Short mmCIF file of C-alpha atoms and ligand atoms in Angstrom, two decimals:
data_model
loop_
_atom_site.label_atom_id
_atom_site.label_comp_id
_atom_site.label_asym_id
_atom_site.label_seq_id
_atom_site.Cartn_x
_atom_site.Cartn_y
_atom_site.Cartn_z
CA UNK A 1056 0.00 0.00 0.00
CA UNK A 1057 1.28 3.48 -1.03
CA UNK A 1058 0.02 5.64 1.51
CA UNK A 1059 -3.24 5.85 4.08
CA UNK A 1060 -4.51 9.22 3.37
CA UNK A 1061 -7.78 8.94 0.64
CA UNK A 1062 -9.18 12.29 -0.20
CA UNK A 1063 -12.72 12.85 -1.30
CA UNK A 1064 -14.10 15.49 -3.84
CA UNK A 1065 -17.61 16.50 -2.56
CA UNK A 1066 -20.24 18.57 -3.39
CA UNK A 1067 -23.59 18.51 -1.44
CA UNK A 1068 -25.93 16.22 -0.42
CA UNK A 1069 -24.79 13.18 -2.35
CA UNK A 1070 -21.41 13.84 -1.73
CA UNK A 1071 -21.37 14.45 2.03
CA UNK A 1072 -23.26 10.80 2.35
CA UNK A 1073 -20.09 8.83 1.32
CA UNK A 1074 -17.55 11.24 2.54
CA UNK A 1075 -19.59 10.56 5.98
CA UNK A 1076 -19.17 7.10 5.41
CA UNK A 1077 -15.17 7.25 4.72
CA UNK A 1078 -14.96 9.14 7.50
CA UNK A 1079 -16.31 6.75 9.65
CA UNK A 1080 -13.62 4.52 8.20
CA UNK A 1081 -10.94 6.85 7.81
CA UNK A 1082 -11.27 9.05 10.93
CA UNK A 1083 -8.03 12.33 10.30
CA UNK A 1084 -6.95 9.97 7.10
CA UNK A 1085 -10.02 11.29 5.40
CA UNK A 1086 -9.49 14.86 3.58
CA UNK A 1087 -12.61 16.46 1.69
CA UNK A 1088 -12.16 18.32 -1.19
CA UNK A 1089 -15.27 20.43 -1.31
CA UNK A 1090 -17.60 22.63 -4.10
CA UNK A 1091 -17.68 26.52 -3.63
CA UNK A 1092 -19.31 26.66 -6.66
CA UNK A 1093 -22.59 27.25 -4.98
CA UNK A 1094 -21.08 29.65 -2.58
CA UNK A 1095 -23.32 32.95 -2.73
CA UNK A 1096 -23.70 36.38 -0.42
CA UNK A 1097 -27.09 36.68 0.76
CA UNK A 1098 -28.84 39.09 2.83
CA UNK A 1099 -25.38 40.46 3.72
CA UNK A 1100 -23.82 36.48 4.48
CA UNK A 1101 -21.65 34.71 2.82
CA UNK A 1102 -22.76 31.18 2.55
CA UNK A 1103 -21.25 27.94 1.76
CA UNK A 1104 -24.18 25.26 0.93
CA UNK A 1105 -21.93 22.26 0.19
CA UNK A 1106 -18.85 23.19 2.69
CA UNK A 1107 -21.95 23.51 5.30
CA UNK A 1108 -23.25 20.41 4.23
CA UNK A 1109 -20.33 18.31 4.59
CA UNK A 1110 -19.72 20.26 8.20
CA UNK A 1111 -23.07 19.12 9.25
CA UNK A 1112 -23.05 15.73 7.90
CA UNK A 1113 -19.92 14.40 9.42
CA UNK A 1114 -20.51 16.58 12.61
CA UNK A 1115 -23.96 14.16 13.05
CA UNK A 1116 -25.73 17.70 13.20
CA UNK A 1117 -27.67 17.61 9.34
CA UNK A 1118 -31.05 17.27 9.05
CA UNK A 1119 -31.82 13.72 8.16
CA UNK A 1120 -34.86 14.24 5.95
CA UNK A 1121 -34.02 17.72 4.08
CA UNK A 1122 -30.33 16.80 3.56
CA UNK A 1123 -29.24 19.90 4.21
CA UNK A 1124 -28.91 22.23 7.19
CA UNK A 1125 -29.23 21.27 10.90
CA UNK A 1126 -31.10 18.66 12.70
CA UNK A 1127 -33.88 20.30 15.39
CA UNK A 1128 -33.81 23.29 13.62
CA UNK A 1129 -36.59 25.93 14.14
CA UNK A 1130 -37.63 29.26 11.93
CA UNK A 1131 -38.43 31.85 13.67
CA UNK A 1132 -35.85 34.22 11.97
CA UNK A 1133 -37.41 33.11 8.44
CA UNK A 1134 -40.49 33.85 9.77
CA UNK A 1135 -40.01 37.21 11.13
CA UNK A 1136 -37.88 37.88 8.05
CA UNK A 1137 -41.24 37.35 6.11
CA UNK A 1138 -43.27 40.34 8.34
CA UNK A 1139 -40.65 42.82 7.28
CA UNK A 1140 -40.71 42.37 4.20
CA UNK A 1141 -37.54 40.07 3.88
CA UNK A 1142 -36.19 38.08 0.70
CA UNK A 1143 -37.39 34.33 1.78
CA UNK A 1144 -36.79 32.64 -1.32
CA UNK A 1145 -33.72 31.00 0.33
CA UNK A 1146 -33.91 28.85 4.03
CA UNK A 1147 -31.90 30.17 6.77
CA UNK A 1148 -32.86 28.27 10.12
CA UNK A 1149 -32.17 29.63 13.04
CA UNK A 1150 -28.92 27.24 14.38
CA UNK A 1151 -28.10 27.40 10.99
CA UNK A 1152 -27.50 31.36 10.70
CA UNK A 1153 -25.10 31.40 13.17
CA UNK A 1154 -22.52 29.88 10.85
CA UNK A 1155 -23.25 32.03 8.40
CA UNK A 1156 -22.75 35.02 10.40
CA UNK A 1157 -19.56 34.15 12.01
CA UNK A 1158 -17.70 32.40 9.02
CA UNK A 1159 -19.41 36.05 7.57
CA UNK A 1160 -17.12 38.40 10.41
CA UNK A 1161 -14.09 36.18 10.12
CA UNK A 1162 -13.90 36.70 6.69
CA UNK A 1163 -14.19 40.13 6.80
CA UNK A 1164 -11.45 40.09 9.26
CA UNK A 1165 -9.35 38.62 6.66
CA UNK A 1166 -9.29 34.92 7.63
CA UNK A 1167 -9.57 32.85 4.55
CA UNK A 1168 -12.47 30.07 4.25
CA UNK A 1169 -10.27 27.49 4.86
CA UNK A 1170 -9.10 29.01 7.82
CA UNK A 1171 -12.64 29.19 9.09
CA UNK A 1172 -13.78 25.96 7.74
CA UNK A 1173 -10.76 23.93 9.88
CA UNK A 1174 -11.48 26.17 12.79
CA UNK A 1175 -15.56 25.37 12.99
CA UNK A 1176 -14.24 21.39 12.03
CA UNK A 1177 -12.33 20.83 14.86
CA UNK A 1178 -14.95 22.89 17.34
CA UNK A 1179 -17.66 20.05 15.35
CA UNK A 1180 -15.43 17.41 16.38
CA UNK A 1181 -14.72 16.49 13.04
CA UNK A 1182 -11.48 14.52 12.68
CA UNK A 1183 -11.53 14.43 8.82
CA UNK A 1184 -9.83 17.35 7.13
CA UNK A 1185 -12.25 19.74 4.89
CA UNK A 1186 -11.13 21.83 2.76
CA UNK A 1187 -12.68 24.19 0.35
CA UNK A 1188 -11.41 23.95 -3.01
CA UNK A 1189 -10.03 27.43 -2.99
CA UNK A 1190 -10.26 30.22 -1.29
CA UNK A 1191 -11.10 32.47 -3.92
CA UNK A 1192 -14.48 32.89 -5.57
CA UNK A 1193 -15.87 30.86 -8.16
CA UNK A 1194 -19.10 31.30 -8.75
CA UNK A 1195 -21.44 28.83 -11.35
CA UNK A 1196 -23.74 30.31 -13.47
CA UNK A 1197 -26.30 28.40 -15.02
CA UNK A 1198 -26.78 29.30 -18.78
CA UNK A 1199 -30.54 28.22 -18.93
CA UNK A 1200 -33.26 29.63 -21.88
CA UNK A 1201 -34.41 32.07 -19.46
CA UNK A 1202 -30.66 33.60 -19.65
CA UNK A 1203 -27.84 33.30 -17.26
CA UNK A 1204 -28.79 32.54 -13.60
CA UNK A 1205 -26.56 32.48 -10.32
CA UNK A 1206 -26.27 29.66 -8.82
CA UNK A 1207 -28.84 29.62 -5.92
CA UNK A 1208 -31.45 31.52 -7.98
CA UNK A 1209 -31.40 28.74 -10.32
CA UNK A 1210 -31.39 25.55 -7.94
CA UNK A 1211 -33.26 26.97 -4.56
CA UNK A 1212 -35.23 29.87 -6.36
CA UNK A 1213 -36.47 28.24 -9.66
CA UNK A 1214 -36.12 24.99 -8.43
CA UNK A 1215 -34.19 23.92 -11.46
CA UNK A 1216 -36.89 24.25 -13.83
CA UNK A 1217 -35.47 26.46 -16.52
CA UNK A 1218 -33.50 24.20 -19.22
CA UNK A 1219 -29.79 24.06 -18.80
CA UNK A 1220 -27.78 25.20 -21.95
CA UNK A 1221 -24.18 25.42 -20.66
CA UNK A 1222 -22.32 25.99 -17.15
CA UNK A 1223 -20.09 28.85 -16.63
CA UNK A 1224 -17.79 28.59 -13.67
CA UNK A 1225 -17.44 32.60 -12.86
CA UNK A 1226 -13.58 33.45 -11.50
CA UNK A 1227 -12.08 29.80 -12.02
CA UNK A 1228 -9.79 30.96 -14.74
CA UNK A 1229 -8.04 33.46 -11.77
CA UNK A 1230 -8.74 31.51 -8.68
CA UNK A 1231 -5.94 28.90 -7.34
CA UNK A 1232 -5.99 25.82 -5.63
CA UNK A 1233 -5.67 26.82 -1.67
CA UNK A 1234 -2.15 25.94 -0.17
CA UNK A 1235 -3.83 23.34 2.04
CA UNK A 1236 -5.47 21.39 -0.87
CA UNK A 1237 -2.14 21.05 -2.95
CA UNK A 1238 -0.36 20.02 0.24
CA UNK A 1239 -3.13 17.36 0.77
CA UNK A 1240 -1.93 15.88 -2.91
CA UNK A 1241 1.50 16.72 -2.75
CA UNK A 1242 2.51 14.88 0.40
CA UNK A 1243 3.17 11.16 -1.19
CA UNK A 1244 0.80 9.08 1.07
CA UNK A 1245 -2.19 9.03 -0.80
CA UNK A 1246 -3.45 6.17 -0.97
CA UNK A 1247 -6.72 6.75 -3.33
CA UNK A 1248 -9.35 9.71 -4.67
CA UNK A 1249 -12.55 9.14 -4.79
CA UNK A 1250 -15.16 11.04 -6.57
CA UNK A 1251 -18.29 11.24 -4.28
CA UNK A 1252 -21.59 10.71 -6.14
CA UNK A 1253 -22.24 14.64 -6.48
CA UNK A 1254 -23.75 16.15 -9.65
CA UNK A 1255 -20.98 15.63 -12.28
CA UNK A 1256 -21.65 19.29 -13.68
CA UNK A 1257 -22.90 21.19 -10.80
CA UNK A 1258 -20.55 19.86 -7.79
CA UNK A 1259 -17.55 18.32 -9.40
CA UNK A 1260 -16.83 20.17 -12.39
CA UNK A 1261 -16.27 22.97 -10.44
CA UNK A 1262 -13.41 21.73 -8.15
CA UNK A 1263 -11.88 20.28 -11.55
CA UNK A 1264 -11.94 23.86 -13.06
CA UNK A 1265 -9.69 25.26 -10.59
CA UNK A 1266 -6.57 25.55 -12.49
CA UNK A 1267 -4.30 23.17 -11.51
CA UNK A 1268 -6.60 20.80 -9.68
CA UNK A 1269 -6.28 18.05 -12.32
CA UNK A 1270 -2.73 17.67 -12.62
CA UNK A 1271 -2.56 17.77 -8.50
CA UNK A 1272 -5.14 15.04 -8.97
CA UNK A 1273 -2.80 13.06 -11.39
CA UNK A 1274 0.34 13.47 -9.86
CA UNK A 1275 -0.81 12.12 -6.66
CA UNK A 1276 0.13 8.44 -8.09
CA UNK A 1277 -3.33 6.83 -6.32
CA UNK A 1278 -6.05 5.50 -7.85
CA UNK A 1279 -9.27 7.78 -8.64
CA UNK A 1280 -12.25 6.33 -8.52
CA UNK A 1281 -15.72 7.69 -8.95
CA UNK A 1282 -18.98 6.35 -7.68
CA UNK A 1283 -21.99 6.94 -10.03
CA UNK A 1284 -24.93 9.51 -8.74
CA UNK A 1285 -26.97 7.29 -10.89
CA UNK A 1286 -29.09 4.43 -10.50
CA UNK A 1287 -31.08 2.77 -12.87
CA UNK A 1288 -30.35 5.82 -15.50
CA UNK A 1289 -32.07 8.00 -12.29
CA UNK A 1290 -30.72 10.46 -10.11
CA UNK A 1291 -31.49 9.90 -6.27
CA UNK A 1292 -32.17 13.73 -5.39
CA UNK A 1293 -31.06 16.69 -7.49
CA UNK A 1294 -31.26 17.76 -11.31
CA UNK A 1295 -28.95 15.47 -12.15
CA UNK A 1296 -30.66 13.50 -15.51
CA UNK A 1297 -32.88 16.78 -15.79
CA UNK A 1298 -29.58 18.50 -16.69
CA UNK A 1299 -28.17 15.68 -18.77
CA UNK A 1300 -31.52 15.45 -20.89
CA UNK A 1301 -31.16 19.31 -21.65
CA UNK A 1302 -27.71 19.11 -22.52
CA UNK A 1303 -28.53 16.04 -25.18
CA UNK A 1304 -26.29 13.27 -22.80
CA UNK A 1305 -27.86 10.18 -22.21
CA UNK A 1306 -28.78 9.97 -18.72
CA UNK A 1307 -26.25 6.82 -18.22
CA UNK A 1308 -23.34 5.25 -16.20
CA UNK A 1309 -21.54 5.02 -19.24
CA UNK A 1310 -22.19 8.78 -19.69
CA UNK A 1311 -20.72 9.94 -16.21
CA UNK A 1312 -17.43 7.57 -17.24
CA UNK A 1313 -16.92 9.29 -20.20
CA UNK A 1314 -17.55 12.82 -18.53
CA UNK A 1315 -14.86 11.77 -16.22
CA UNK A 1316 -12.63 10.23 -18.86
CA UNK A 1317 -8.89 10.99 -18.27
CA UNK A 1318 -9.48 11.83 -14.93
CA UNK A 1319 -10.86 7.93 -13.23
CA UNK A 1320 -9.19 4.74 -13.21
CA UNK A 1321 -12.10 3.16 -11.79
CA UNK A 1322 -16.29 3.26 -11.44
CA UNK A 1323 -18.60 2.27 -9.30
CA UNK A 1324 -22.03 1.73 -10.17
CA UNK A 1325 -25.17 0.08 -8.52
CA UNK A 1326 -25.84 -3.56 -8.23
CA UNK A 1327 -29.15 -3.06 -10.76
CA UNK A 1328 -26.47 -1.35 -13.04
CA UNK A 1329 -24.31 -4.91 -13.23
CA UNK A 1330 -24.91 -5.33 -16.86
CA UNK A 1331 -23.84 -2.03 -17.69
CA UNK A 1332 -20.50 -2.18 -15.67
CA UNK A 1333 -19.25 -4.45 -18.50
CA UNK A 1334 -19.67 -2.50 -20.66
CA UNK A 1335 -17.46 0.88 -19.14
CA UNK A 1336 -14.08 1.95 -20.78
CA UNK A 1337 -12.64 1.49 -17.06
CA UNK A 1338 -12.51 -0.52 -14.42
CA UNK A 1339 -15.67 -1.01 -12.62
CA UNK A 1340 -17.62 -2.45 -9.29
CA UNK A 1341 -21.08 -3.27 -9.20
CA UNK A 1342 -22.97 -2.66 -5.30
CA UNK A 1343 -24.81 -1.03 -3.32
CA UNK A 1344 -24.45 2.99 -4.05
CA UNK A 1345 -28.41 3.75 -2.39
CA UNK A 1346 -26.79 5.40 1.07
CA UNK A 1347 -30.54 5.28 2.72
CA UNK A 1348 -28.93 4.37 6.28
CA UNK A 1349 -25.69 4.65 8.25
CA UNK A 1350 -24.64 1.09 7.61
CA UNK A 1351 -25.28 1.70 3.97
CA UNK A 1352 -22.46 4.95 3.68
CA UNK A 1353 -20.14 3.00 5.36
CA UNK A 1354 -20.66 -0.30 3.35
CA UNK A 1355 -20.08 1.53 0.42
CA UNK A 1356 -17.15 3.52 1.81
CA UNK A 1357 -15.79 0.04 2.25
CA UNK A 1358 -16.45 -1.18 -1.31
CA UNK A 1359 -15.04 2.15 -2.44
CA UNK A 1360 -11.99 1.26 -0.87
CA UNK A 1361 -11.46 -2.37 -1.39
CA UNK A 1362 -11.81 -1.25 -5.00
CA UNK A 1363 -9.15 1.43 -5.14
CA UNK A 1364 -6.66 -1.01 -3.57
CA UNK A 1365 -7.86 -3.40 -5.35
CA UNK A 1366 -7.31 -1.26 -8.54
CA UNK A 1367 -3.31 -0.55 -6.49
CA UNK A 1368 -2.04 -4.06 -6.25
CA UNK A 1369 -3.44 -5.14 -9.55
CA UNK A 1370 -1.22 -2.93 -11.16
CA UNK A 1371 1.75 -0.23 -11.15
CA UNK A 1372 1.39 2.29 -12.06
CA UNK A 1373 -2.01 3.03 -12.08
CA UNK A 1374 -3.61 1.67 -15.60
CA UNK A 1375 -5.98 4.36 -17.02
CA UNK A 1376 -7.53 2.98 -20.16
CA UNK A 1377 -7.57 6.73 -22.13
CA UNK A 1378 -5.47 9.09 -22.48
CA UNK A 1379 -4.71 11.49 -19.84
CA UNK A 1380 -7.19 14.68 -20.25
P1 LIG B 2362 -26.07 18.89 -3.92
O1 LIG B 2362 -24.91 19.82 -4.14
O2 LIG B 2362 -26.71 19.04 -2.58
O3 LIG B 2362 -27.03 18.83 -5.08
O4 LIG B 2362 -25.49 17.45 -3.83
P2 LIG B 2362 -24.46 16.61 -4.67
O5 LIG B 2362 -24.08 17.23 -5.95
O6 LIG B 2362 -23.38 16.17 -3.77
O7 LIG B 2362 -25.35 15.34 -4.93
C1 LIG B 2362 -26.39 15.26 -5.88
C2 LIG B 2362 -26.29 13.90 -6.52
O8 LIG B 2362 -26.18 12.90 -5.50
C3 LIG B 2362 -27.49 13.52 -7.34
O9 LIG B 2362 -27.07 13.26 -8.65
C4 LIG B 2362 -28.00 12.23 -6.69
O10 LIG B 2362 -28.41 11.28 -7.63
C5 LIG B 2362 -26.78 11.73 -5.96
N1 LIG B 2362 -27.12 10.93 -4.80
C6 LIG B 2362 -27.84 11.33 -3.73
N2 LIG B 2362 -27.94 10.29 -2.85
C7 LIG B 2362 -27.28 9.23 -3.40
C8 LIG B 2362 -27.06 7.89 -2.98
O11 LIG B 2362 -27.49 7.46 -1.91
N3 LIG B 2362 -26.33 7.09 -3.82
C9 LIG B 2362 -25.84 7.54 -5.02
N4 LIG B 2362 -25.15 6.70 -5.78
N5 LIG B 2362 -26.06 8.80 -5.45
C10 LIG B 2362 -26.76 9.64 -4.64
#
């Protein structure tokens, strides 16, 4: 084995289920690459949807039914926001806002996110490493045919209806990989990269658009693998297929491979998806990718990981059956 540290690219909900799981295996040897795509300033806050997400969800202090935001959570402030007058089109629950509003002060105090985002880890009781992808903005715009739309307006406040033409990824061409991240891939003991099942275009794209990300990703010398955030050509939650239909891709595993192609040496796709797995450009595992309970994100952490050693010892180096993108 060439190292014990796996790190985890992670977007939102989907995401923060496996990373959960791997950190339940993985405990500090777990490092989280996570989206700031989604990142947005709102009513004077600066919030971080996925970052908060995967905060929550490996703190045990999500909401288990929405997904997103904290457990026991109550509304008053929305509420109260709505008899002034207030913008309400986007849910800030009360436990909730207080992250918003301090990670809000320290950064205006100069402390970058990842600062913040290790500081309110550790104070979680997190022993997994998060990091944001960078610390400067990047900000994805959704290209849709009712013209360009932030981010948040198009996912919370349209609830994804308008049809996707293209992504933009606002400020990736200038922002850079955070000093943290590259030291997470540039240390020599990785031992594997997974690709959480997040929305290929809205959640992972983004971290891959930060220039230099790919190449840190390649020269790590572990095996990347990516686990499908589609079963039975559906998505679980999200716009997923919605967005593949608009953009004329076939709402299939062998779709996602080839959107990751040059960047995966291995895929893993459901158990009702077996016949398909034969089928994939790269190497692949058919199981059980529905996270529904605790046991299930930390059986398929396990599979995830059997697989990328698995995918070590059957080879050096790493086999990647295209060329590198
Ligand atoms: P968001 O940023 O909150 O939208 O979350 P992500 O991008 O991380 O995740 C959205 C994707 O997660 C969707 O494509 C879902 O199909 C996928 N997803 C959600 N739950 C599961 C699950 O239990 N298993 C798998 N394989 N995919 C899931």
């Amino acid at each position: 084995m060439r190292g014990k540290r796996v790190i985890a690219l992670c977007g939102g909900i989907g995401g923060a289920k496996l990373a959960r799981g791997l950190s339940e295996l993985l405990g500090p040897n777990l490092t989280v690459v996570v989206n700031t795509g989604d990142d947005f300033e709102h009513l004077g806050l600066t919030i971080s949807p996925d970052v908060d997400t995967v905060l929550y969800t490996l703190a045990d202090l999500s909401d288990p039914e929405r997904g997103w935001g904290r457990a026991n959570e109550t509304w008053n402030f929305m509420s109260s926001l709505a008899e002034v007058g207030g913008e309400t089109w986007f849910q800030l629950g009360d436990r909730d806002l207080a992250l918003h509003i301090e990670r809000t002060r320290r950064l205006r105090d100069g402390q970058s996110l990842t600062r913040i985002v290790t500081d309110i880890a550790r104070r979680f009781g997190i022993s997994a490493r998060i990091l944001p992808m960078s610390d400067d903005a990047v900000r994805t715009i959704v290209m849709t045919d009712e013209g360009p739309l932030p981010f948040q307006r198009y996912f919370v406040g349209l609830r994804c209806a308008p049809a996707v033409r293209a992504i933009r990824f606002e400020g990736a061409n200038s922002a850079r990989v955070s000093p943290e991240v590259s030291a997470s891939f540039e240390q020599g003991d990785v031992e594997a990269i997974v690709v959480c099942p997040s929305n290929p275009y809205l959640s992972v794209d983004p971290i891959l658009a930060v220039p230099g990300m790919r190449q840190l990703l390649r020269r790590a010398g572990a095996p990347i693998v990516a686990v499908s955030p589609i079963i039975g050509g559906a998505a679980i939650k999200g716009p997923t297929t919605k967005i593949m239909a608009e953009l004329k891709i076939d709402a299939a595993n062998a779709s996602i491979v080839c959107h990751y192609d040059g960047i995966i040496d291995g895929m893993i796709v459901d158990r009702i998806d077996a016949a398909d797995a034969a089928a994939l450009p790269v190497a692949t595992l058919a199981t059980a990718t529905l996270m529904r309970t605790p046991e299930d994100r930390v059986n398929l952490a396990r599979d995830v990981l059997d697989f990328a050693r698995r995918l070590t010892a059957s080879s050096e180096p790493v086999p990647r059956q295209r060329g590198l993108g």
